[in-house]
Every structure is written in C-alpha cells, then in structure tokens.
Coordinates of C-alpha atoms and ligand atoms in Angstrom, one line a residue:
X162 CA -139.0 84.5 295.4
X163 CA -135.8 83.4 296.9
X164 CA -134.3 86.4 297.2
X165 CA -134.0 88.6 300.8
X166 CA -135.2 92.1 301.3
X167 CA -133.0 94.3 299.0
X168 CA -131.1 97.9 299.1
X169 CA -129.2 98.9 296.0
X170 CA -126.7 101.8 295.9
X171 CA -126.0 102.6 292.1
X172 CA -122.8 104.9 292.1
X173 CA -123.1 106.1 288.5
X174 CA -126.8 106.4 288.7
X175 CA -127.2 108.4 286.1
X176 CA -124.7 106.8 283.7
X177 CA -124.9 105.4 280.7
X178 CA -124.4 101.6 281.9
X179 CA -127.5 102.4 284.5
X180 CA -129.6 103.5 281.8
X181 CA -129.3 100.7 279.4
X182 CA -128.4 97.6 281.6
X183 CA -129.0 98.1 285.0
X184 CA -131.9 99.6 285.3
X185 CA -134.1 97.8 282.4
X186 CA -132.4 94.5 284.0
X187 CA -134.0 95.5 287.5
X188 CA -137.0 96.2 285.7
X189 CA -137.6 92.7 284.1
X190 CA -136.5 91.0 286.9
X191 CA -139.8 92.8 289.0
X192 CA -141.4 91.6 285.9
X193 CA -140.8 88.5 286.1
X194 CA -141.3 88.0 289.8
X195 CA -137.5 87.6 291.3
X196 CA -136.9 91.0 293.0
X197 CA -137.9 90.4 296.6
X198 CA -141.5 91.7 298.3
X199 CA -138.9 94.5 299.9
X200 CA -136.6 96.1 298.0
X201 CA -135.1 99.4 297.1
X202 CA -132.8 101.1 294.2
X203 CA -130.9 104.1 295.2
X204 CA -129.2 106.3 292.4
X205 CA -126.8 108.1 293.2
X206 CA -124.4 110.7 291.8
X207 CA -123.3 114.5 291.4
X208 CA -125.6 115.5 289.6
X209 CA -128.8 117.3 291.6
X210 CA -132.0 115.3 291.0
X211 CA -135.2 114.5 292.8
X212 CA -136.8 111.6 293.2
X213 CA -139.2 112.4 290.5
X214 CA -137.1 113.6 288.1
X215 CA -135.0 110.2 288.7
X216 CA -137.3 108.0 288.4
X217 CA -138.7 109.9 285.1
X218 CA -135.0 109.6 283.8
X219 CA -135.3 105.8 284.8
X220 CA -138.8 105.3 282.6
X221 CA -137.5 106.7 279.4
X222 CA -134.6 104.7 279.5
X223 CA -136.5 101.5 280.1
X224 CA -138.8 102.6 277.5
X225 CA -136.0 102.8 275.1
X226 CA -133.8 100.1 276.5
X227 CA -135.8 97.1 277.9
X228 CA -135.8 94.1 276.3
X229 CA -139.7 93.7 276.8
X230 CA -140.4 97.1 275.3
X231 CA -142.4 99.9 276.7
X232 CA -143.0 99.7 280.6
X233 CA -146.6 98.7 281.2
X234 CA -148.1 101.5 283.4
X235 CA -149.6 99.5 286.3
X236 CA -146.3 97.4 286.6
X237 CA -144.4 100.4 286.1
X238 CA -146.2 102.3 289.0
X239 CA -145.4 99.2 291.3
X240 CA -142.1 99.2 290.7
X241 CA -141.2 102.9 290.6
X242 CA -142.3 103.1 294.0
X243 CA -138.9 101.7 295.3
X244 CA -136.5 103.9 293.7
X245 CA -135.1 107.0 295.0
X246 CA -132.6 109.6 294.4
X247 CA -129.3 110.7 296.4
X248 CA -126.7 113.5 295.5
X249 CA -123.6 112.9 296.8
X250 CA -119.9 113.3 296.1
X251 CA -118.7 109.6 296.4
X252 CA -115.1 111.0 297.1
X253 CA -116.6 112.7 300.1
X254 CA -116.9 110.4 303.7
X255 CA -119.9 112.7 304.5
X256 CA -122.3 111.8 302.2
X257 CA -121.9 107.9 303.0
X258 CA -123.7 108.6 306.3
X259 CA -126.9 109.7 304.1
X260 CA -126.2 105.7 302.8
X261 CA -126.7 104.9 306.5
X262 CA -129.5 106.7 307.7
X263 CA -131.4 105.2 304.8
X264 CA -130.2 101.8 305.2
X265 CA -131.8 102.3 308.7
X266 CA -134.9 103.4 307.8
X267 CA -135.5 100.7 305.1
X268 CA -134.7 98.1 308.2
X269 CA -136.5 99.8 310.7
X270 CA -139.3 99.9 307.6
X271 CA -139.0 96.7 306.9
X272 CA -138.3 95.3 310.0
X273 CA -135.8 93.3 308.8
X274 CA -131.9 93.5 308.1
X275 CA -131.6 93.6 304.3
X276 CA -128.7 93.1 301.8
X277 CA -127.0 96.4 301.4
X278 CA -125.6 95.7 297.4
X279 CA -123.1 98.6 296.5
X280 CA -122.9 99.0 292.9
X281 CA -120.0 100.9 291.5
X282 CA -121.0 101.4 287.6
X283 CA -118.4 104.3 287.8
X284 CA -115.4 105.3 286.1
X285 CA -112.5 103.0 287.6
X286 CA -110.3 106.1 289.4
X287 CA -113.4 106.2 291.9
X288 CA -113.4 102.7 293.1
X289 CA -110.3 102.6 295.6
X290 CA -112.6 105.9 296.8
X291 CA -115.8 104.0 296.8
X292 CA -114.8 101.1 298.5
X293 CA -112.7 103.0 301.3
X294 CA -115.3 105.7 302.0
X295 CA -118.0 102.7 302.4
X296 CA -115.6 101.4 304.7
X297 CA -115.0 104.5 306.6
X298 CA -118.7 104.7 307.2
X299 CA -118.5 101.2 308.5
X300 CA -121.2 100.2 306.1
X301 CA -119.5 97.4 305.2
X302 CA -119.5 95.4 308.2
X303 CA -122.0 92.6 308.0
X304 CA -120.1 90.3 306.0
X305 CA -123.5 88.5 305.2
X306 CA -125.5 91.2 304.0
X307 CA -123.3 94.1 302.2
X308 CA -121.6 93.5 298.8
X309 CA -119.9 95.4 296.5
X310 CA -120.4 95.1 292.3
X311 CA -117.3 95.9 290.6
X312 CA -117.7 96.7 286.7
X313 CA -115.1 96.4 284.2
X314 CA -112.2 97.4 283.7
X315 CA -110.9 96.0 286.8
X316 CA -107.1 97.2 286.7
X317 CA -105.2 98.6 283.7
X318 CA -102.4 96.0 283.8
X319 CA -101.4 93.4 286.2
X320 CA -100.0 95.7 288.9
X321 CA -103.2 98.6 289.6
X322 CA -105.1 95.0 289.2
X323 CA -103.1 93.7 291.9
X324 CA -103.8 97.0 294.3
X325 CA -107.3 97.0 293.9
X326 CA -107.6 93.5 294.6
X327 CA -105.4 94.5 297.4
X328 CA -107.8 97.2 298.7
X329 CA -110.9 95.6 298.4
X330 CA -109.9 92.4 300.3
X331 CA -108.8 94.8 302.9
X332 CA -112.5 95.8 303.6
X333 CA -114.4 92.8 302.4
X334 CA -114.5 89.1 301.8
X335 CA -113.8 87.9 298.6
X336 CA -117.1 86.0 299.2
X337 CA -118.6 89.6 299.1
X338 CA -117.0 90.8 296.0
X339 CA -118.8 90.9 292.2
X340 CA -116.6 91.7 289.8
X341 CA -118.4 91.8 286.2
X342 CA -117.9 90.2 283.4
X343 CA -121.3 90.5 281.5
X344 CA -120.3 87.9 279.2
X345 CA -120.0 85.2 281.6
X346 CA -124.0 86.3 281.9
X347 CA -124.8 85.5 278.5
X348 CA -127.5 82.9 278.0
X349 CA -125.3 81.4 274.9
X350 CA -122.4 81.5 277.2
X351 CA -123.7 80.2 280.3
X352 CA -125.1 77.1 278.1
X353 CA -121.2 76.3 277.2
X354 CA -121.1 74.1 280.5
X355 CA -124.6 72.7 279.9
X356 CA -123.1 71.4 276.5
X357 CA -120.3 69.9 277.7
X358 CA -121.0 68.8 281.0
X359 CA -124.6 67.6 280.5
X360 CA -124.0 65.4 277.5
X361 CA -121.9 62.1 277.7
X362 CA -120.6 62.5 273.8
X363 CA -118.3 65.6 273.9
X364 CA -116.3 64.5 276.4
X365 CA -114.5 61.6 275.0
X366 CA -113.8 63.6 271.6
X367 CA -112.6 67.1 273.9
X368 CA -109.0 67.1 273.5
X369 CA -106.0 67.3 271.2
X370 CA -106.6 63.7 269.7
X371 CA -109.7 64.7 268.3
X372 CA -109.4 68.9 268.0
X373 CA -107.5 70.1 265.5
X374 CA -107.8 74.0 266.2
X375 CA -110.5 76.1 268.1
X376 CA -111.7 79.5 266.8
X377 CA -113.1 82.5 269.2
X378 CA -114.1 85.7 267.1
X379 CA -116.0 88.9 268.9
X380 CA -116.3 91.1 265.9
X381 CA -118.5 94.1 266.1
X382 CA -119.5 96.9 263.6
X383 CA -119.3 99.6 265.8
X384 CA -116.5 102.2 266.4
X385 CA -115.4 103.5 269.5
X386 CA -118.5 106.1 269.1
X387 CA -118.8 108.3 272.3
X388 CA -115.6 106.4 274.3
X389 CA -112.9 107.4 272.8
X390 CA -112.0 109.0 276.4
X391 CA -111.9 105.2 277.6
X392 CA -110.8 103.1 275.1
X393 CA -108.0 105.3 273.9
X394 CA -106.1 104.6 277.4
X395 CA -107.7 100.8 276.8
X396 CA -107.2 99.0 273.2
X397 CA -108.9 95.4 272.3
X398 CA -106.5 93.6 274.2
X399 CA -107.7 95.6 277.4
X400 CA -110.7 96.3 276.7
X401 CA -111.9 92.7 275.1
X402 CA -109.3 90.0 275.2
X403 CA -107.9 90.1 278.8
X404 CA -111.5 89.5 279.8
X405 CA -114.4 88.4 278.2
X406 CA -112.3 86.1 274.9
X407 CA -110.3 84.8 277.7
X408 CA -113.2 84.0 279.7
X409 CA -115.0 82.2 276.6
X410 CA -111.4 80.4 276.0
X411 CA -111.6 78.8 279.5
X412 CA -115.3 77.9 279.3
X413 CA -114.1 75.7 276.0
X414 CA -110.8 74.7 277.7
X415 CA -111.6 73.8 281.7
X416 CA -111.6 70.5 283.3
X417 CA -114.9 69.1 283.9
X418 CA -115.5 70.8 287.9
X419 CA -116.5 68.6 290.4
X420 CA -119.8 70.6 291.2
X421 CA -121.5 73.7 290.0
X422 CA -120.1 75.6 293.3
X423 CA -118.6 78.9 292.4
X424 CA -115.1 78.2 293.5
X425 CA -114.9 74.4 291.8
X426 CA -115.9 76.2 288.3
X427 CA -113.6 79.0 288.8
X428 CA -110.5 76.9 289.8
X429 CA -111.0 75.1 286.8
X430 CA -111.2 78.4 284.9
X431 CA -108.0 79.5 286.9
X432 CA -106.1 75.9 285.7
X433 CA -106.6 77.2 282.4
X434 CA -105.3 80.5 282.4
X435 CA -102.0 78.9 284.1
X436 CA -101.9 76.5 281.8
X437 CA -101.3 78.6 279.0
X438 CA -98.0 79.7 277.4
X439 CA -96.4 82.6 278.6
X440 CA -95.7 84.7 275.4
X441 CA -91.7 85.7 274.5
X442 CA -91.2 89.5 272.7
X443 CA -90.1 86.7 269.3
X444 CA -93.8 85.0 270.4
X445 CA -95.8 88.2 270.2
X446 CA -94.1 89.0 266.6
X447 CA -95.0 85.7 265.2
X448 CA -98.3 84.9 267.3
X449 CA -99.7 88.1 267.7
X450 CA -101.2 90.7 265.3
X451 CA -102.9 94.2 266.5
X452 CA -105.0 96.7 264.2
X453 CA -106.3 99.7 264.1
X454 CA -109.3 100.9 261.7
X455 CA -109.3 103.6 259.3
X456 CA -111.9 105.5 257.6
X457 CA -114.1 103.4 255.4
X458 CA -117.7 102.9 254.6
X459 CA -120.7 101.1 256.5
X460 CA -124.3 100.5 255.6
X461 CA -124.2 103.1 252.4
X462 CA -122.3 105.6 255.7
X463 CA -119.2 107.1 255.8
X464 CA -117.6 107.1 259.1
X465 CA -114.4 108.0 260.4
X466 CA -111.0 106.0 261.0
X467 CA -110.0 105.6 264.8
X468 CA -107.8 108.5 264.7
X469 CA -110.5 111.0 264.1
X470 CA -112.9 109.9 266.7
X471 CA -113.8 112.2 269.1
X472 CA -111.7 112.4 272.1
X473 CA -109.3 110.3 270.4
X474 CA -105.4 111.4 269.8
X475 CA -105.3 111.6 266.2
X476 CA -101.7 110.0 266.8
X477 CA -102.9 107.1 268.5
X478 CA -101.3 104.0 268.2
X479 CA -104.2 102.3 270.3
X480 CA -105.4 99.1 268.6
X481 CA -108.7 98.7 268.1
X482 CA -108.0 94.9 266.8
X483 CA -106.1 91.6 268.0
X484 CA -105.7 88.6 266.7
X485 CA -103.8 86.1 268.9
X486 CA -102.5 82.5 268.6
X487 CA -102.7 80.4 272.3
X488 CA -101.4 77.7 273.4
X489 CA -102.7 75.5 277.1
X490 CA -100.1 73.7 277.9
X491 CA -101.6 70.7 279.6
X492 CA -102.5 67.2 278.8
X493 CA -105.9 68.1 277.2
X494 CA -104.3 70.3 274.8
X495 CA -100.7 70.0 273.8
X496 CA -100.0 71.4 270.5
X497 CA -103.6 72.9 269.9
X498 CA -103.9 76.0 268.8
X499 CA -106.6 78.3 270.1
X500 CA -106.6 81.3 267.7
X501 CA -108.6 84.6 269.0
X502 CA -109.7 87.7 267.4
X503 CA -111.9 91.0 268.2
X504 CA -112.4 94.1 266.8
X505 CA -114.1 96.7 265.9
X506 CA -115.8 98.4 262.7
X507 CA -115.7 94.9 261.4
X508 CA -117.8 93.8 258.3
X509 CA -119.9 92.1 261.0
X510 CA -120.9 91.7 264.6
X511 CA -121.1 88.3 265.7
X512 CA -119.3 86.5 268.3
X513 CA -118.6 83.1 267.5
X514 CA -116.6 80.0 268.7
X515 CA -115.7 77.2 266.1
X516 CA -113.8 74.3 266.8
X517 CA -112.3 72.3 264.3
X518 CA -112.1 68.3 264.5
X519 CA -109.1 66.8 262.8
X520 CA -109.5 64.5 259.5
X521 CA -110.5 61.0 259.4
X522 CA -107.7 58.7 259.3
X523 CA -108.2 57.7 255.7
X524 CA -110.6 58.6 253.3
X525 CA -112.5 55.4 251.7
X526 CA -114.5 57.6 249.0
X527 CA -113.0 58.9 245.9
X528 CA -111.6 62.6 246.4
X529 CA -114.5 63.4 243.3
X530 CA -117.0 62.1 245.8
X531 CA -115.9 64.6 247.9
X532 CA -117.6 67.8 246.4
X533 CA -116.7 70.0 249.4
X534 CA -114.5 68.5 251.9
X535 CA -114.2 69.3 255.3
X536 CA -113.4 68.3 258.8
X537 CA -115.9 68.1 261.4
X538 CA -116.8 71.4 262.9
X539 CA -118.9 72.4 265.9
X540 CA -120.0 75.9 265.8
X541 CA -121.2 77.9 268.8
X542 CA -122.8 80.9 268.2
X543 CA -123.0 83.5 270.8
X544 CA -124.6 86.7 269.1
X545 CA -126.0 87.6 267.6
X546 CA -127.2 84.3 266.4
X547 CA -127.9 82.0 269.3
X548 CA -127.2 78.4 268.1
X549 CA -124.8 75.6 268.0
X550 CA -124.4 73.3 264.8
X551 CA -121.9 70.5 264.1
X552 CA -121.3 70.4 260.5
X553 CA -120.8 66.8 259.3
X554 CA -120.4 65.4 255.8
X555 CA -123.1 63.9 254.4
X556 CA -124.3 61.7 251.0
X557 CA -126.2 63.9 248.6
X558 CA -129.5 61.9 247.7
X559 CA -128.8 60.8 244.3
X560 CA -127.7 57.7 242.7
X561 CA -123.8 58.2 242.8
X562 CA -121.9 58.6 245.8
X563 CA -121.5 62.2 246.3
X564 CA -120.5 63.6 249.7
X565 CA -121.0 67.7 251.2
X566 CA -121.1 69.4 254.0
X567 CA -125.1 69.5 256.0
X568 CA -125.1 71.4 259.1
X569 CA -127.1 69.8 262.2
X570 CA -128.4 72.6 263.8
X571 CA -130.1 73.6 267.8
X572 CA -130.7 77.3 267.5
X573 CA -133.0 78.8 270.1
X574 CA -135.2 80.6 268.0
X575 CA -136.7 77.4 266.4
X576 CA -136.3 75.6 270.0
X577 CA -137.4 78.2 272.5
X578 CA -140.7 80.5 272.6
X579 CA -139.5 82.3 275.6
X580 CA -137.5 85.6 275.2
X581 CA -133.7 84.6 277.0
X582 CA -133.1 87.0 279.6
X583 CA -130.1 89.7 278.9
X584 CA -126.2 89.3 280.6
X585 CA -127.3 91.8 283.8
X586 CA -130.5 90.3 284.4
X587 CA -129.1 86.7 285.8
X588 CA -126.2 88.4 287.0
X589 CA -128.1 90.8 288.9
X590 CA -130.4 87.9 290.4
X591 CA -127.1 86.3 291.3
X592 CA -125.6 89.5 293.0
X593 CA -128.8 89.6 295.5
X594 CA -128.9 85.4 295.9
X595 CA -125.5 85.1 296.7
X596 CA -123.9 83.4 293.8
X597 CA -120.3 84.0 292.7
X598 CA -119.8 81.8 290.1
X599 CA -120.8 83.6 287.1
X600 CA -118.1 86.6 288.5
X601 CA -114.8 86.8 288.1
X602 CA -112.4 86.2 291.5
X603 CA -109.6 88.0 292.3
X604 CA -106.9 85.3 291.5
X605 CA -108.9 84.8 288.2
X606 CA -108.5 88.1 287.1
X607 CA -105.1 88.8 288.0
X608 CA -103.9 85.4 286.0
X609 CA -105.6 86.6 282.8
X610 CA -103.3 90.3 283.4
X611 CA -100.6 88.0 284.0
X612 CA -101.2 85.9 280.7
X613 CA -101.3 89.3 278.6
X614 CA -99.0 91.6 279.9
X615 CA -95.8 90.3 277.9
X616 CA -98.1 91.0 274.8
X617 CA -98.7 94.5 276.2
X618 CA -96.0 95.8 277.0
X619 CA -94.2 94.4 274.2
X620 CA -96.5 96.5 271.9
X621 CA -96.1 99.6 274.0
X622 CA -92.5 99.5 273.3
X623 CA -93.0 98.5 269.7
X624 CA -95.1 101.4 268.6
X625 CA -96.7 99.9 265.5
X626 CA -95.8 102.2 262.2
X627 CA -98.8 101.3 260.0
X628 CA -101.5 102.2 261.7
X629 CA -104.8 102.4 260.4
X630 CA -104.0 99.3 258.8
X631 CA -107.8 97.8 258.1
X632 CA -110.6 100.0 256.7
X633 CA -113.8 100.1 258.6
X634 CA -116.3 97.2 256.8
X635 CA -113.6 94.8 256.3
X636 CA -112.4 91.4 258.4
X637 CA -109.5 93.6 259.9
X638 CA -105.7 93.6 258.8
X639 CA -103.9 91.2 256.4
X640 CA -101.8 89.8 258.8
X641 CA -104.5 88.5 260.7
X642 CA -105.3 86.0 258.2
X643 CA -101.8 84.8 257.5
X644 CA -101.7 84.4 261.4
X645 CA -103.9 81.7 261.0
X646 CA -103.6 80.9 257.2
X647 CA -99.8 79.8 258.0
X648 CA -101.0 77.1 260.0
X649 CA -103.1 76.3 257.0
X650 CA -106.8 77.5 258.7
X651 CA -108.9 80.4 257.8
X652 CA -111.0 82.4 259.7
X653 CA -114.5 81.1 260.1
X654 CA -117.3 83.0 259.6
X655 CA -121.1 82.7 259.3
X656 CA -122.8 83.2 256.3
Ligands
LIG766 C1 -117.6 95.8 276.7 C2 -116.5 96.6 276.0 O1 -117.1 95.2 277.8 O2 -118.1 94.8 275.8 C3 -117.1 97.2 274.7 O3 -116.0 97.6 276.8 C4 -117.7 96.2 273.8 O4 -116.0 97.9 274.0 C5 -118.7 95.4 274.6 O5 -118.4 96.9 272.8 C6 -119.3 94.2 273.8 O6 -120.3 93.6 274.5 P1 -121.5 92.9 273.8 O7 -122.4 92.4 274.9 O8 -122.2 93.9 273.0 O9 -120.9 91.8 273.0

C-alpha cells in the first residue's frame, strides 16, 4: 500500500460516529488492503474499558454497520490486533502524556516514526480543549507526521468559526488540518468533477446561455430521532445547507481548476462561494423559506412533530427545513438561479441535483406533436439512487410525428459490479496519504458562514409564527413551492 505506518487517536471512541462510520470504514479499508503493514487505532474516552471489551464493542458495531456485512473471523482476528483502549479525560493535560508514551512505543515497535492522526469525533465544546491539550503535550510538533480530523459542525456562526480556525492554526499547519465534510467523500459526489472535467461536451453548454435553473435537493425521511440535543441549537441551515448543499453547489458552479491539487480545486470552490450574492433582510423574505415538521404519518407509523422530540423545546422555533434561492454572481452565471432545499421527515430521502437547460430557440414541430414537452434536463443522483441521466425529447416510433421525453441513463448499478466504497472510507485513506482536497480549508469554511449568516440572523430576529408548518410525509411547506413556482419551475423529483 501507499500508506506510512499509522497511529489513530479516536476522541469519541465510543460514540456513535465511531461505531457506524469510523470504525467499519477502518475495517474495509484493512479489507481491502490500504491500511499500512503497521498501524494502530486507539479509542479513547471517559468511559472505563479494556482493551477487550473495546474491541468487542468495535465487532458488533462492524457486524451491524459495515457495508460488507458480518466481519469474517480470520480477517477480523488480523485486524483486531491493532486496536486498543485508553481512558482519559481529554480536558485533562495529564492524560495526553499516556498519548505519548504509546506513540513511543509504537515507534520504538516499529522502528519507525509513524503518522500520529488525532481524530476528534467529539462534541464541538471539546475541540479548542483537544487541540490545546495535544499541543501542550507537544504532540503536535512534527508537522509531517501529526494531523488533526475535525468533524462537523465546525463553528456555530461565522465568528466561533473564525476562533477555531484561529486556534488551530495556532498549533498546526493548515496543511495538517481535516476538517470533514463526508459529502465531499461520496462516490456520486466525487464523480461531479469526473463529469465535467473529463468530458469535452459539458463544458461548452455550462453556463447561463445554455442553463436555465439548477436544482439541489437533500431530502430525508428521518426526524431528528436521538439529536434533538444537537440539532435544536443547529437547524437545516446549520446543520445541512452551510455545508454539505453548499459544497454540492460549488462542485456544479466552480471553474474548471488547473490541476487536481487540493488547493487549485478548493480555490475554485472558494471563487464560488464569493461569487455569490450576499442576501438583504427584503432578500431572505422573498428568496428564503424555513420549515419546521409536525406530527404526521410514515410508512403506516405515527411519529411525532419536531416539537415533541425528545430533548427538543416544545417551543422551538428551530427549522428543520430551507428552501433557498442563490444567485453566483459571475460571468458563468449571471441571472441563474440555483434553488436549494433539505429537510427532514420528507416524503422521501434522496439527494438529487437537476439542472435545467433552457428551450430551443424555436419549435419546428407542431405543439400536438409535442405530447410532453420539456426542456433538456441532466439529473444527478446522489442517494440513494446513484445515476446521472439527461432527459432529451425523443420521436415516439410510430407513423406520425410524435415527440416525449426518454431518459438516457448511466447508473452504477447496471455499470459497476463492485460495491462503491462509503464517504469515511476514501476520506479516511486520504487523512493517512496526505490529501486535502476532499476537506474543507479554513477560508472555505468561513466564506460559506459568511454567505449564510444574513439569512441566520435575520431568522433569529424574525421568530417565524407558524411553526410546524409541513406534516411529516409531505414535500415540506407551501411556500417552498411558490419559491420556485414564481419563477415558473417546480421542484424536481424522482419517480
Ligand atoms: C449530517 C447531518 O451531517 O448529514 C445530519 O448532521 C444528516 O442531520 C446527515 O442526517 C445526512 O447525511 P447522509 O450521508 O445520510 O446524506
């Protein structure tokens, strides 16, 4: 493999995001051959666990969680022997010396200096703590070898985003920071850039002479569920918009990079995110809708409305939907609208990106020939669905001249046998080789708070009055679809 001897440091070890991402991604990663002849996962958190009972933790959830299924036992036995267990109290500088006596002994071990990759899949209040304490133990000195993994959400608003950029860049190079966002590790996502950037006949058409509008929808079915602690201080704007739509928006949007080096890619992202229009209290009335579910029923279920989730106030005016209208302002897109949506306890989950060609120029068939007339669509589908289809019109085999809509379609199932890998497995690869483009940079992050704040805080000091305004099951509030209906679109979904 290409990757260097290996320590990881999980903070939040025995979290949920370790269970179900981190650890099955580590997994099928020594499955399929990229974790390095030397390497070691340390857990760690408060609570007081062996080694054993760790790694027995570890196996169930990889049972459960993996996307290859139940762990073989031999391959399980080979792997298990790397992973360890370690108490601590990361907001105490003590414990970060047990870090550094077994960093030592891996080297000494090993005989080799590895990567030491700090992991912080912790609540955000501990990562100034994290990152200083590693600091203090002077753990994070060899720029080369030590970095740190920052999971979402990285700030609350443009400010506390600003300080912990502030603080980390204080004790490492950006060139040793990860911040996360697992969509930009999505196969479906990743293969944005391919499509554009590999082919020679998307590029002429990629702009406001050809593009009427461009779609991004992140629906999902689910509630809050066990979050409400989280997501109640959070919203869809937080929690989805300011990063992963926004990063999806710039995939569509960006200037063709130079190279495929992580800074080229993400100053083109960053172009974007400046680019775009800087929203006005009368803007975020006209261009901006937020919702919040209520009660309602889903799959023959009843569940509850947002505001009697657990841990939720049952006063909240947190939205758990948004529906935005965007404009770049550059050459490339003048005047075209990029309308975004997400939320939850919608009718479905499915993350989807449309983007609508204008009309031809003038219409040589009779309007009866045309039995279902449409403009040119491309459709990529991130989830569930993996695929991408342009839907062109098309004569209907007959003997008169009657035109619909046929879909040409690349989905992966009918194209690939091989199972893609999930979000955490190429980012994790990329954490230990070295590779920053798939992670978000400081500047990046702090232009997409920049881009969203006016929306926030005009909401905070608008509380909305109609909240829940969309029942669980349904495509979210009213005034989401005269957002877009106005301009005389409609949503697009899949069948
Ligand atoms: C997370 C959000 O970042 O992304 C969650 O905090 C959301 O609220 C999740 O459910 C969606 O991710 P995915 O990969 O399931 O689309």
């Amino acid at each position: 493999t290409k990757t260097d001897p290996t320590i990881f440091i999980i903070f939040g070890g025995t979290g949920d995001l370790n269970s179900r991402k981190i650890a099955p991604a580590l997994y099928n990663l020594f499955l399929d051959g990229w974790m390095p002849k030397q390497f070691s996962i340390i857990g760690t958190g408060r609570t007081k666990l062996t080694d054993e009972q760790f790694r027995e933790n570890l196996h169930n959830d990889i049972n459960q969680f993996s996307r290859s299924g139940k762990a073989d036992d031999k391959k399980w036995a080979d792997f298990v022997k790397n992973i360890y267990y370690q108490v601590s109290d990361a907001t105490d500088a003590e414990t970060y010396k047990e870090f550094g006596k077994r960093i030592d002994k891996h080297n000494a071990e090993w005989k080799t200096k590895a990567n030491v990759l700090f992991y912080l899949a912790v609540a955000p209040n501990f990562f100034p703590i994290i990152a200083s304490n590693i600091s203090k133990a002077k753990l994070a000195e060899d720029k080369k070898r030590v970095r740190i993994i920052i999971e979402k959400p990285f700030g609350h608003d443009l400010e506390t985003a600003k300080e912990l950029n502030q603080l980390l860049s204080s004790i490492f190079d950006e060139c040793q920071i990860y911040r996360i966002d697992h969509y930009l590790g999505k196969e479906t996502v990743q293969n944005i850039m391919a499509f554009r950037f590999a082919n020679s006949i998307m590029e002429p058409l990629w702009n406001r002479n050809y593009i009427e509008h461009v779609q991004i929808s992140v629906t999902e079915q689910l509630g809050v569920e066990e979050r409400g602690d989280y997501y109640d201080g959070s919203g869809a704007m937080r929690d989805m918009i300011q990063n992963h739509l926004l990063q999806l928006l710039c995939h569509i949007a960006m200037e063709p990079p130079v190279s495929f080096s992580a800074d080229e890619v993400r100053d083109r992202k960053v172009d974007v995110l400046k680019a775009m229009r800087r929203f006005t209290p009368e803007d975020v009335r006209n261009s901006a809708v937020r919702g919040q579910y209520g009660s309602g029923w889903m799959k023959g279920k009843e569940v509850p409305g947002y505001r009697e989730e657990p841990k939720v106030n049952p006063e909240s005016n947190t939205e758990t939907f948004a529906a935005i209208k965007f404009f770049v302002d550059n050459w490339r897109w003048q005047g075209v609208p990029f309308y975004l949506r997400t939320g939850k306890r919608m009718h479905q989950s499915s993350s989807v990106i449309t983007i609508q060609f204008k009309d031809v120029p003038h219409l040589i068939f009779p309007t009866e020939a045309a039995e279902s007339w449409q403009q040119n669509r491309l459709i990529i589908s991130i989830q569930p669905e993996m695929s991408i289809r342009l839907q062109v019109q098309a004569k209907r085999p007959g003997i008169d001249m009657v035109l619909n809509v046929v879909d040409m379609v690349f989905d992966y199932k009918g194209t690939y046998t091989n199972q893609a890998p999930e979000a955490y497995e190429t980012l994790i690869l990329d954490t230990m080789m070295g590779d920053q483009t798939l992670f978000m940079r400081g500047d990046q992050v702090e232009a997409a708070w920049d881009l969203v704040m006016p929306i926030l805080s005009t909401w905070q000091n608008k509380k909305s009055l109609n909240f829940p305004n969309y029942s669980a099951d349904s495509w979210g509030p009213e005034a989401a679809e005269a957002l877009i209906a106005r301009d005389g679109f409609n949503w697009f979904t899949l069948p």
